[in-house]
Coordinates of C-alpha atoms in Angstrom, one line a residue:
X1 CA 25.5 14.4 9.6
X2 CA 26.2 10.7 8.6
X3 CA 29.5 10.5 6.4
X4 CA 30.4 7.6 6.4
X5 CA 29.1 6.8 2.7
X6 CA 31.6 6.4 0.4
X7 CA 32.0 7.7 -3.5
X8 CA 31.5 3.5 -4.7
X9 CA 28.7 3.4 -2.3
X10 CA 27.3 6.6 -3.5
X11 CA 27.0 5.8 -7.2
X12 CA 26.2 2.3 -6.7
X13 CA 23.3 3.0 -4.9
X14 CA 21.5 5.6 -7.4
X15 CA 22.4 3.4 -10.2
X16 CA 20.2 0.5 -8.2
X17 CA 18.0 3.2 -7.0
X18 CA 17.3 4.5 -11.0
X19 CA 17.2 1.3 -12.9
X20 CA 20.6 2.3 -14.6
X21 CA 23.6 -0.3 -15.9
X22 CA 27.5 0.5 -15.8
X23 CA 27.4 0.3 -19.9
X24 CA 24.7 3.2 -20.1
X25 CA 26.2 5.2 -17.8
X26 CA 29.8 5.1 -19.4
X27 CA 28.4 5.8 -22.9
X28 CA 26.5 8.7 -21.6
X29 CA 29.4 10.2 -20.3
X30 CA 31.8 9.1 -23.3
X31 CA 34.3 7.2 -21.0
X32 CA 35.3 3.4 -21.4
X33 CA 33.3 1.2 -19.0
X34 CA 35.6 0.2 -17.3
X35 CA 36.0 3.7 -15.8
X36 CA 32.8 3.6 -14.1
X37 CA 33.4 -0.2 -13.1
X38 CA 36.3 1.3 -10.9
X39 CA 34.4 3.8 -9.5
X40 CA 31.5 1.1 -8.4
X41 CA 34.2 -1.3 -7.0
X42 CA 36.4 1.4 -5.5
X43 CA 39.3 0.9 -7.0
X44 CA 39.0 4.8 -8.6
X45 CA 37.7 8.0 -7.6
X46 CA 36.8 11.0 -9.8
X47 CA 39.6 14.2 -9.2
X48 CA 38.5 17.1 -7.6
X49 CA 39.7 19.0 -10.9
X50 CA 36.9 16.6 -13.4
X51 CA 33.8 17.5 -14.5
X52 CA 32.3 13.9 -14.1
X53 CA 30.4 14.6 -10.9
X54 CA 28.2 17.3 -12.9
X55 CA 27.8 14.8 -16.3
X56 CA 26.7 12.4 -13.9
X57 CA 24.7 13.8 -12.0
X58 CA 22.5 15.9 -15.2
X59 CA 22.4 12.2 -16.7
X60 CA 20.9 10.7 -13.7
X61 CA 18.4 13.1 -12.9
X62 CA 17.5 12.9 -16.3
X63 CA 16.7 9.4 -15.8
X64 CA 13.9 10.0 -13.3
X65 CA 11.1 7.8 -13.5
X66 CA 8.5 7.6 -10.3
X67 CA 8.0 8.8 -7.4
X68 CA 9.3 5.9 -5.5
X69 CA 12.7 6.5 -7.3
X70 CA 12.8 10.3 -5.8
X71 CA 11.9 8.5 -2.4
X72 CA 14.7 6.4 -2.5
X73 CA 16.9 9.7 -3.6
X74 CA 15.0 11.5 -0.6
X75 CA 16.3 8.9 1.8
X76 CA 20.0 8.5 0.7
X77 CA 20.3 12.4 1.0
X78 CA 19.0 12.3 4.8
X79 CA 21.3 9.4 5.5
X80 CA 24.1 11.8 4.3
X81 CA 22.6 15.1 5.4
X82 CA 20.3 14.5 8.5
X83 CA 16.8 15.0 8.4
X84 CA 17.0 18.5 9.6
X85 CA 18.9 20.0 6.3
X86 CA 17.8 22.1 3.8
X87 CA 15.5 21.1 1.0
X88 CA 16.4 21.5 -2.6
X89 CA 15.7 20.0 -5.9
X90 CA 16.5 16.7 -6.8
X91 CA 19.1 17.2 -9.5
X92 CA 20.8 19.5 -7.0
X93 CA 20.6 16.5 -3.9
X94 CA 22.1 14.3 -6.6
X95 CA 24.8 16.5 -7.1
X96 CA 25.6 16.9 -3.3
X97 CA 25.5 13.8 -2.1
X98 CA 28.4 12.9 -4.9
X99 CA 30.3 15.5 -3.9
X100 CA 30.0 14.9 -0.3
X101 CA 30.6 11.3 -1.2
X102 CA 33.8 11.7 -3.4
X103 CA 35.5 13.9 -0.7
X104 CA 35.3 11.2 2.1
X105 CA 36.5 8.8 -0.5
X106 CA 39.8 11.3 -1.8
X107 CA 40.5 11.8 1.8
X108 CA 40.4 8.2 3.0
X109 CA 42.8 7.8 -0.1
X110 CA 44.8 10.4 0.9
X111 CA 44.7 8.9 4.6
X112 CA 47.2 5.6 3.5
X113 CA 51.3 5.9 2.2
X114 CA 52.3 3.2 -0.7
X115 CA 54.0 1.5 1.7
X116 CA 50.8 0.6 4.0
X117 CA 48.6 -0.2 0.7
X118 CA 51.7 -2.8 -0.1
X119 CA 51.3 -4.2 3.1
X120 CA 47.8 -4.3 3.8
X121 CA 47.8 -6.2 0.2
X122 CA 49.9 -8.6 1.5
X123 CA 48.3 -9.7 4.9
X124 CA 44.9 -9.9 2.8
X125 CA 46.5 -12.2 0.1
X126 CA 48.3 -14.1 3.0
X127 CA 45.4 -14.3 5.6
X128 CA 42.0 -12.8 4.7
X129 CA 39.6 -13.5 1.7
X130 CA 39.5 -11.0 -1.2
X131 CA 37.1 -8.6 0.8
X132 CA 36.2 -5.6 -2.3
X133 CA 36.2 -2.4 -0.5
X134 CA 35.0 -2.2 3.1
X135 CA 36.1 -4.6 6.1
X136 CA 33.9 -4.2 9.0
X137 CA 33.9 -6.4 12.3
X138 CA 30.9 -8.1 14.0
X139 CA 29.4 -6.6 17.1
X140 CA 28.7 -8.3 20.5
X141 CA 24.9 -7.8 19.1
X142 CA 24.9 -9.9 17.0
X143 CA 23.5 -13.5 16.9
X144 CA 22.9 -16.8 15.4
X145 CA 19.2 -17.5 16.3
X146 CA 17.9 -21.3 16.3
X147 CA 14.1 -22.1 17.0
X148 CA 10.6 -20.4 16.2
X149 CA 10.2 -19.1 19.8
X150 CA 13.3 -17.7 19.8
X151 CA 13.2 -16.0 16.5
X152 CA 9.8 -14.6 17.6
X153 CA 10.9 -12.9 20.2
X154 CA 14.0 -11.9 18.3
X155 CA 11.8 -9.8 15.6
X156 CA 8.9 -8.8 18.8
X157 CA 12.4 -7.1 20.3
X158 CA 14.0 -5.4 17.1
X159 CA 9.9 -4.1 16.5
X160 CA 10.5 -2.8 20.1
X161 CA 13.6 -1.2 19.3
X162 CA 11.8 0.8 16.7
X163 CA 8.8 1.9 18.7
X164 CA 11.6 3.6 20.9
X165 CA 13.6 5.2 18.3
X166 CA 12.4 8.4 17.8
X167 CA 13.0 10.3 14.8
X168 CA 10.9 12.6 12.4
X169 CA 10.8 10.0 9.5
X170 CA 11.6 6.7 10.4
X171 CA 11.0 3.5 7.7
X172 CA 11.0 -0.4 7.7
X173 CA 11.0 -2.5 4.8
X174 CA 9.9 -6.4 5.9
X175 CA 9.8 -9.1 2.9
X176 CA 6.8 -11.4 2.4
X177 CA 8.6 -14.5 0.0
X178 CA 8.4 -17.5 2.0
X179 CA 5.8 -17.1 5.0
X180 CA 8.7 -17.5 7.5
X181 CA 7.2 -14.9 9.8
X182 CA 4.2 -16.8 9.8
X183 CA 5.7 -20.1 10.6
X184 CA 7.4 -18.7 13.4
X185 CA 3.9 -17.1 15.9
X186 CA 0.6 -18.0 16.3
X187 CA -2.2 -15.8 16.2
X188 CA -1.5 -14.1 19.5
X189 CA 1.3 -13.1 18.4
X190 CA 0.5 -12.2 14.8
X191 CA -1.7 -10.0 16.3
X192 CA 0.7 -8.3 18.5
X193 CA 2.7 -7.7 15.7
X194 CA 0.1 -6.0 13.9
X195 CA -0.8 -3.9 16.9
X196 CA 2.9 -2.7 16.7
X197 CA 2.6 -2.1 13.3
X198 CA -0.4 0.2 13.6
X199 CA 1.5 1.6 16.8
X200 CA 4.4 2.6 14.3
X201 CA 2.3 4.1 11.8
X202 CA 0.7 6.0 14.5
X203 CA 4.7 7.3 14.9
X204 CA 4.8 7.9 11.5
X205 CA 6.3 5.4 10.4
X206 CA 6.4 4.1 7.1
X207 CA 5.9 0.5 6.4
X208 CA 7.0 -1.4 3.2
X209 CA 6.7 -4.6 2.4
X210 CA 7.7 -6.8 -0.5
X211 CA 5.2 -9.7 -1.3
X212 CA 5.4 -12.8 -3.3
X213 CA 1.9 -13.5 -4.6
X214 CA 1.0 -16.8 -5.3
X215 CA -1.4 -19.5 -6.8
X216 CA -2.5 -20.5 -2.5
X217 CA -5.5 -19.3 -2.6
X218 CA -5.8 -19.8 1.2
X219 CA -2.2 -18.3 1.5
X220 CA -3.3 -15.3 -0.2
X221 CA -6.7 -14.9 2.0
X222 CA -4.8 -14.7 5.6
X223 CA -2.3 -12.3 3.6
X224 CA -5.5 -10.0 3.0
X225 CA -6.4 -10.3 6.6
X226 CA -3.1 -9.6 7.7
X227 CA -3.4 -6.2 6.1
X228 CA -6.6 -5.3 7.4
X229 CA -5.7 -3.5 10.0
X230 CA -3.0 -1.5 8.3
X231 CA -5.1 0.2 5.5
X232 CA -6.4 3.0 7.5
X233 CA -3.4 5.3 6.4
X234 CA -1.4 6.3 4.0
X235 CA 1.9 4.7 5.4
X236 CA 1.7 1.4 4.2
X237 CA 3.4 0.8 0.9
X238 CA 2.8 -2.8 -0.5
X239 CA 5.1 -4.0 -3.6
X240 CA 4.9 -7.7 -5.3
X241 CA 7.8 -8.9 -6.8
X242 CA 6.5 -9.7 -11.0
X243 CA 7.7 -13.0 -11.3
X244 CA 5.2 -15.6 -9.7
X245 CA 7.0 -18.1 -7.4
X246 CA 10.5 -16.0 -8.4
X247 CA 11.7 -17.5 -4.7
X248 CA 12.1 -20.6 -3.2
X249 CA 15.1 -19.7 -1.0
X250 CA 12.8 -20.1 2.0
X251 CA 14.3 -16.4 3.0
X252 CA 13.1 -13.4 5.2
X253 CA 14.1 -10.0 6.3
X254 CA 12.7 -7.7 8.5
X255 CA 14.8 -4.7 8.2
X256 CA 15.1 -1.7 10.6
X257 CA 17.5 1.0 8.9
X258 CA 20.0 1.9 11.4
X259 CA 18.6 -0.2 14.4
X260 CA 19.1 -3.8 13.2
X261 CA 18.0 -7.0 10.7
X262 CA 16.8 -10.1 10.9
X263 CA 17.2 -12.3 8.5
X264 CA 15.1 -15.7 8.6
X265 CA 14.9 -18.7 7.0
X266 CA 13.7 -22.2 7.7
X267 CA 15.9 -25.1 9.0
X268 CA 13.4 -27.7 9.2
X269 CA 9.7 -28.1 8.8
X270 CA 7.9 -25.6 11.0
X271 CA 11.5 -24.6 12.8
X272 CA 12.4 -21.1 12.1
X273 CA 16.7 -19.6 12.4
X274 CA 17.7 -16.4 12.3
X275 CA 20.8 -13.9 11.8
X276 CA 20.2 -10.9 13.9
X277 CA 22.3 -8.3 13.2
X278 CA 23.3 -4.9 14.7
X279 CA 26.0 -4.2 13.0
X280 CA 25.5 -0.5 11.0
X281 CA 27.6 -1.9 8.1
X282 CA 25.3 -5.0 7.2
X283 CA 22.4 -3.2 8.3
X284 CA 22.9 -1.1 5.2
X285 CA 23.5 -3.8 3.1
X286 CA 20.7 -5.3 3.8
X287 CA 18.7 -2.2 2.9
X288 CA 20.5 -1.6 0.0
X289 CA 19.8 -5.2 -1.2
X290 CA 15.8 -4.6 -0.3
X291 CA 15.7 -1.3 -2.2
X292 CA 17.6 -2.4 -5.1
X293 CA 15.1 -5.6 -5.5
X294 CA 12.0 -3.8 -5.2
X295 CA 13.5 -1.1 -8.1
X296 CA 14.3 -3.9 -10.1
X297 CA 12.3 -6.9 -9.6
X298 CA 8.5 -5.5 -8.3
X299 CA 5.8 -2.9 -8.7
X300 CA 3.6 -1.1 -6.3
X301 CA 0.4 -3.1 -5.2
X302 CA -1.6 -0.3 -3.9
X303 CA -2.4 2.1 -6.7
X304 CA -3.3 5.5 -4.3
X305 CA -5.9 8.1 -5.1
X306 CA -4.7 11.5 -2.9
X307 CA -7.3 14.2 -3.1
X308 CA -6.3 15.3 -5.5
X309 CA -6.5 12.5 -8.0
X310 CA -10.6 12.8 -7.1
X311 CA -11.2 12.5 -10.6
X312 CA -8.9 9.2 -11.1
X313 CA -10.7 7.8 -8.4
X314 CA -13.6 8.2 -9.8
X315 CA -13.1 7.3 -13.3
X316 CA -11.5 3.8 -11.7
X317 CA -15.2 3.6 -10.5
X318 CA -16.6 3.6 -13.5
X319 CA -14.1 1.6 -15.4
X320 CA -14.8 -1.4 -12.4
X321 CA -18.6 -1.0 -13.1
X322 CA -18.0 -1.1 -16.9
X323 CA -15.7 -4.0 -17.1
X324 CA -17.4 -8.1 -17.5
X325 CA -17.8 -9.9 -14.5
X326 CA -19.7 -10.6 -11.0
X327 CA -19.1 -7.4 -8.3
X328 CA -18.8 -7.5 -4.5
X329 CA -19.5 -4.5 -2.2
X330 CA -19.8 -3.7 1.3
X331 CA -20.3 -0.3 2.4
X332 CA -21.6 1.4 5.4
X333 CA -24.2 3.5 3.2
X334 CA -25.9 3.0 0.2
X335 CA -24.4 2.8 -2.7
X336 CA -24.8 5.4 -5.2
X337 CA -25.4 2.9 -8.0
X338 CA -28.6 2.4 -6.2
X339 CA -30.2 5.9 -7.0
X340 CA -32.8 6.1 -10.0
X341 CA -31.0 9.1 -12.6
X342 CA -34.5 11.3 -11.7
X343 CA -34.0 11.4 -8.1
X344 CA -30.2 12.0 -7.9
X345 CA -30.8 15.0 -10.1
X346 CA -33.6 15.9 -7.3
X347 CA -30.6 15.5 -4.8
X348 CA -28.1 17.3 -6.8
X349 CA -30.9 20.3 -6.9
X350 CA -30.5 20.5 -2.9
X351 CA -26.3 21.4 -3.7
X352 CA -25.1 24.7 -4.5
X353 CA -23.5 23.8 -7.7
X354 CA -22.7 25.4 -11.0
X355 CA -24.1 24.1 -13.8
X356 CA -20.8 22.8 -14.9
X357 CA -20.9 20.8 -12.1
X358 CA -24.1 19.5 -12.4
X359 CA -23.9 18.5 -15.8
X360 CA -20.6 16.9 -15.2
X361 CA -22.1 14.8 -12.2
X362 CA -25.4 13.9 -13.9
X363 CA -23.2 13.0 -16.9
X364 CA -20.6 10.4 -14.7
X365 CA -24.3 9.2 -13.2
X366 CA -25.9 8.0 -15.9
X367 CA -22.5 6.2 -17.3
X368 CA -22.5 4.4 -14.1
X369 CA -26.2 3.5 -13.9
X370 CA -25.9 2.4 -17.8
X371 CA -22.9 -0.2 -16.7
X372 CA -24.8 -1.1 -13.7
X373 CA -28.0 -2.0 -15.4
X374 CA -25.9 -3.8 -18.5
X375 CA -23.7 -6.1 -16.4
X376 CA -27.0 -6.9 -13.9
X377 CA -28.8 -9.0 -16.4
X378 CA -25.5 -11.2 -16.5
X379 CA -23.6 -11.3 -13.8
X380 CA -23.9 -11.7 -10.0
X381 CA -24.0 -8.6 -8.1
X382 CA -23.7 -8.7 -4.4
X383 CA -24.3 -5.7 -2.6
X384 CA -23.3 -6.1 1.6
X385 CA -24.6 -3.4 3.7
X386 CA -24.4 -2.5 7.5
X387 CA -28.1 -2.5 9.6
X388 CA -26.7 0.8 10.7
X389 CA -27.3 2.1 6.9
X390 CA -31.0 1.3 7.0
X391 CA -31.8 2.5 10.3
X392 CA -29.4 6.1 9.5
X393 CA -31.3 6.1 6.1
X394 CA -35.2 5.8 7.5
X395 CA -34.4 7.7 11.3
X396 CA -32.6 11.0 9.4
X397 CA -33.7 10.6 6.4
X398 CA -29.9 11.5 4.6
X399 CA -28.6 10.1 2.0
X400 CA -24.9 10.1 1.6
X401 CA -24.6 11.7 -2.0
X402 CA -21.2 11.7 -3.9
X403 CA -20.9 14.8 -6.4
X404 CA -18.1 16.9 -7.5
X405 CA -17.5 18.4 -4.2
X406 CA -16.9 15.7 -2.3
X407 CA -19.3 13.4 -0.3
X408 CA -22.4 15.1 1.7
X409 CA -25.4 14.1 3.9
X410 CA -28.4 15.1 1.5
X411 CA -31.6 15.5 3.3
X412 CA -34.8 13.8 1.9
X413 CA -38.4 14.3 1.6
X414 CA -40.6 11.6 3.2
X415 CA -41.7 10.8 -0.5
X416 CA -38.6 10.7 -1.9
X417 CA -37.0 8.4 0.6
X418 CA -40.2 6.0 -0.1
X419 CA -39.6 6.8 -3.9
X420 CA -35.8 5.5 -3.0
X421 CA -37.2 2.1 -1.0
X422 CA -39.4 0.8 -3.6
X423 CA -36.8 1.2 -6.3
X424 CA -34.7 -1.4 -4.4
X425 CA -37.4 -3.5 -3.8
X426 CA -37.7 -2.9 -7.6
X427 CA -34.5 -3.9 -8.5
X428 CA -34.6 -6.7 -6.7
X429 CA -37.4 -8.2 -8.0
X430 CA -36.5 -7.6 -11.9
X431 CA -33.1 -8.7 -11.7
X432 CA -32.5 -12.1 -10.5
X433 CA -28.8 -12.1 -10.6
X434 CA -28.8 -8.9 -8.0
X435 CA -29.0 -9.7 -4.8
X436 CA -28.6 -7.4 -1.4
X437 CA -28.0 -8.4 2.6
X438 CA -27.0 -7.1 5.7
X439 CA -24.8 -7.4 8.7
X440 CA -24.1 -5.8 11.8
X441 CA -21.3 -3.7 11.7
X442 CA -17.9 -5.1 12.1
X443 CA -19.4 -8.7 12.7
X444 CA -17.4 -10.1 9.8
X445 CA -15.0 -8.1 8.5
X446 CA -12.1 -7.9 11.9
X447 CA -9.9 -5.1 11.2
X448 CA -12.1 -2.7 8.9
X449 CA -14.0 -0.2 10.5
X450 CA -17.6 1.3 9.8
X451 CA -16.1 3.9 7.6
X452 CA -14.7 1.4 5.1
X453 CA -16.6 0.8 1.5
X454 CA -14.9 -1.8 -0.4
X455 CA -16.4 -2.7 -4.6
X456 CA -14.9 -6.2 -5.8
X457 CA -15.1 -7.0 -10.2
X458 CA -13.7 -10.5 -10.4
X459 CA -10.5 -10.1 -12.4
X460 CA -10.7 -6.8 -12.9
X461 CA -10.2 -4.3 -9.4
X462 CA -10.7 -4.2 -5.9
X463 CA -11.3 -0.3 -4.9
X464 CA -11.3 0.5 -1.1
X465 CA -12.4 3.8 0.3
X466 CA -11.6 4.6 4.6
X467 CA -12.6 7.5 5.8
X468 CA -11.0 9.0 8.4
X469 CA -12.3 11.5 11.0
X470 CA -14.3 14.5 10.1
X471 CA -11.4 17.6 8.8
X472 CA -8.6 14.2 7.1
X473 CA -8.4 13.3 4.1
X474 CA -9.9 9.8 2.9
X475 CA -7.6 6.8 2.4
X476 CA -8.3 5.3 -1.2
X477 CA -6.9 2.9 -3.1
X478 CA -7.0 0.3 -5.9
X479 CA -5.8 -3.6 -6.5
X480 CA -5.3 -5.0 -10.1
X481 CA -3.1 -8.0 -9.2
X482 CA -5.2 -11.0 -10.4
X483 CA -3.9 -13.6 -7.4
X484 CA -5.2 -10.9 -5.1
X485 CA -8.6 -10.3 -6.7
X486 CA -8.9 -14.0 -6.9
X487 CA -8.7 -13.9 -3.0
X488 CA -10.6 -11.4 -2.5
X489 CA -13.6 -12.9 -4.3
X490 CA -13.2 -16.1 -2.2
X491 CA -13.2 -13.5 1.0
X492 CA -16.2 -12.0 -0.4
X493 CA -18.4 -15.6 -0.7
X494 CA -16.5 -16.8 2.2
X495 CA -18.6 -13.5 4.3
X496 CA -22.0 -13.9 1.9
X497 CA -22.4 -17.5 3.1
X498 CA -21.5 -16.5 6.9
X499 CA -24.6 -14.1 6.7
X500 CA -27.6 -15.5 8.4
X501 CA -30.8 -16.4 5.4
X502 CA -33.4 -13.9 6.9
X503 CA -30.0 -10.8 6.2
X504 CA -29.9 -12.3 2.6
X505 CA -32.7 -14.0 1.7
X506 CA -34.0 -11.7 -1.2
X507 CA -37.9 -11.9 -0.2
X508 CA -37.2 -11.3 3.1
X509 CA -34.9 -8.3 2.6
X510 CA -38.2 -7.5 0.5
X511 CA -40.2 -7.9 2.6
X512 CA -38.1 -5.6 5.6
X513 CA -37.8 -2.9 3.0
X514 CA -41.7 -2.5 1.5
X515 CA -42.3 -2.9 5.5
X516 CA -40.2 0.6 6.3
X517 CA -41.7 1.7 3.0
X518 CA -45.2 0.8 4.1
X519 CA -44.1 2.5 8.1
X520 CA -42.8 6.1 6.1
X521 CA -46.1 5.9 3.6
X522 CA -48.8 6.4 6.9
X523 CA -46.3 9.0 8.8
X524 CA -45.2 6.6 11.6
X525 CA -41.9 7.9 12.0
X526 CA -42.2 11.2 12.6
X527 CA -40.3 14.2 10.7
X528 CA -37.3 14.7 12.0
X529 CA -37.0 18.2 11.4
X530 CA -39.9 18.6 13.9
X531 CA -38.1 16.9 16.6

């Protein structure tokens, strides 16, 4: 157990943690404000005969908000508990941390005569600065880092420190204001870092990171590919702080609670300096300061679809293919979009569904095709496939079909996979602005793997779906952030003009598909149920 958190600690931190002032609490409670101003600073502590821990805590957890405030509650109850005690509700957590919190602080107080508060008054007002509450010394850890190198392998060994702490939840909160982290390694070493990212997550760890998006257009592309690699799990929580270009401070922290900081910044142009700190006390105060800025000053990037916000995710869908604009996609399969309304209800025959279901998904369906077909006459739509989806599609004859129940390998009749060919060669011939190409899998997208389907609307969303092996649960998520979507588009025409002319050119990815058409028409490939 870990009690070495104080009562002005305590409250301090949920009031950060919850978004709630010093005024609101005092006029919630009926007390002057300058009550609970005490109690922050230290200066006062409730008795053990008041009923203010109780009001306090039924006004705070009345105050609840998100998720991410319960996490933060979560996390200040196993600093003070352990990870390993018992679970209860979060109004009851509130309530015993203060208690546990306001006995350390009555017996501290208990702990010094008048006589030694007189004098250790004194020697402060003689010899010391005003320090508020807590005095605590630096360690032999602790350093004053000068140069890029240096401070690389500064944060390569506190990333170290982490892969060898093992606990059953660990966390580390990293800031993305001022690209010093970038100044300071090339891309050997950014890639190292990400290995040991991934490594981490692997640990279950969870990563959080606080971004400052900007107008850099190329800033905000290498951000995108720095996160690659990261996005195949759940553990990565992005926030962006909502005031564009909010810092200037050239400032960094990479923060691992209870192991150590580092706190960057840049001397000179291209010439990185560090504090690295292993001292418990400013380790905490660093946290503190990251937590209470992200409560205060950002919002979540990644908007998460668990399975069991299925439906969310795929009303987001169709909100992306409803709203203006030109749409990006790459996907490993075909997209659903590309199915004629006739032949997905064939498919959907081939399902055991009710007829609740089936209505519901022909229903969604035709919404979708009705954008689809709508925003096609105006805008560019760029669809990006894998070979590996043509060749699956024509040798095994499945089609990956998306319905209520989840996503499924559909089996297809030789004439309904030609029927399927020759309305893409259809809808590539009547729409001008549609246009479809292929690559091989992972040639240009580095760090996304073959189960990754990513759909881009300019200014509207980015929606990316990983799935993971066969028996987890599918990683999906949504961007809105318009600096990010801008980026993403450039991304996007950055890969489409990388693509060789015969992959893109739109008679010649004709002219492939009425040829595998033409191939399945006279029974060259052979059925591959009789195989």
């Amino acid at each position: 157990m870990n009690t070495s958190i104080d009562f002005a600690h305590c409250l301090k931190y949920l009031l950060s943690a919850l978004g709630v002032s010093i005024n609101r609490l005092s006029k919630a409670l009926n007390v002057d404000g300058s009550l609970v101003n005490r109690w922050v600073n230290g200066k006062r502590i409730p008795s053990y005969d008041s009923n203010y821990i109780e009001a306090i805590t039924q006004f705070l957890s009345a105050n609840i908000k998100n998720s991410l405030q319960i996490q933060l509650i979560n996390e200040l109850f196993e600093r003070v508990f352990g990870v390993d005690a018992e679970t209860d509700c979060i109004e009851i957590k509130i309530k015993k941390v203060l208690f546990e919190a306001q006995g350390i602080s009555l017996s501290n107080h208990k702990l010094h005569t008048k006589e030694a508060k007189k004098l250790l008054k004194y020697k402060k007002s003689m010899a010391n600065p005003p320090f508020f509450n807590e005095v605590g010394s630096m360690s032999h850890d602790d350093k004053i880092i000068s140069g890029t190198p240096n401070v690389a392998a500064a944060f390569r060994h506190l990333l170290g420190l982490a892969l060898q702490t093992h606990k059953r939840r660990k966390a580390i909160y990293i800031t993305y204001f001022n690209d010093v982290f970038f100044y300071m390694s090339g891309e050997d070493e950014r890639r190292q870092f990400q290995t040991m990212l991934v490594d981490l997550m692997a640990q279950g760890c969870e990563i959080h990171y606080l971004l400052r998006i900007t107008h850099d257009l190329q800033r905000m592309m290498d951000l995108l590919n720095f996160f690659k690699p990261l996005l195949g799990t759940n553990q990565l929580y992005l926030y962006y702080l909502k005031s564009y270009d909010s810092l200037t401070l050239g400032k960094d922290y990479f923060i691992v609670p209870e192991t150590g900081v580092l706190s960057c910044f840049v001397a000179q142009a291209d010439k990185s300096c560090a504090l690295y700190l292993r001292n418990p006390l400013a380790i905490s105060f660093y946290e503190e300061y990251w937590l209470g800025l992200t409560q205060s000053s950002a919002t979540p990037l990644l908007i998460h679809y668990p399975a069991d916000k299925e439906e969310s995710f795929r009303n987001s869908l169709l909100e992306s293919e409803a709203a203006i604009g030109n749409r990006f996609l790459f996907k490993n399969s075909f997209s659903i979009f590309t199915l004629p309304l006739q032949l997905y209800k064939k498919l959907l025959l081939k399902r055991n569904l009710s007829s609740q279901e089936m209505a519901s998904a022909l229903a969604f369906h035709q919404k979708c095709l009705e954008a689809f077909q709508t925003n096609i006459k105006i805008y560019e739509y760029k669809d990006i496939y894998t070979m590996d989806s043509l060749h699956y599609l024509v040798k095994n004859r499945q089609f990956y079909l998306w319905d209520p129940a989840g996503l499924y390998a559909v089996d297809l009749e030789r004439e309904e996979l030609v029927d399927f060919l020759q309305h893409l060669i259809t809808l590539l011939k009547t729409y001008d602005h549609y246009s479809m190409a292929f690559v091989r899998k992972n040639t240009h997208l580095p760090g996304l793997g073959k189960n990754v389907s990513c759909v881009l609307k300019a200014r509207h969303a980015l929606i990316v779906e990983i799935l993971g092996p066969a028996g987890t649960e599918p990683v999906r998520f949504s961007i809105n952030e318009p600096m990010v979507l801008n980026s993403a588009e450039a991304s996007f025409q950055k890969l489409w003009q990388q693509i060789a002319p015969v992959m893109k050119k739109k008679a010649e990815v004709i002219a492939w598909l009425q040829q595998e058409s033409d191939l399945l028409k006279s029974a060259f490939y052979p059925n591959p149920d009789s195989q």
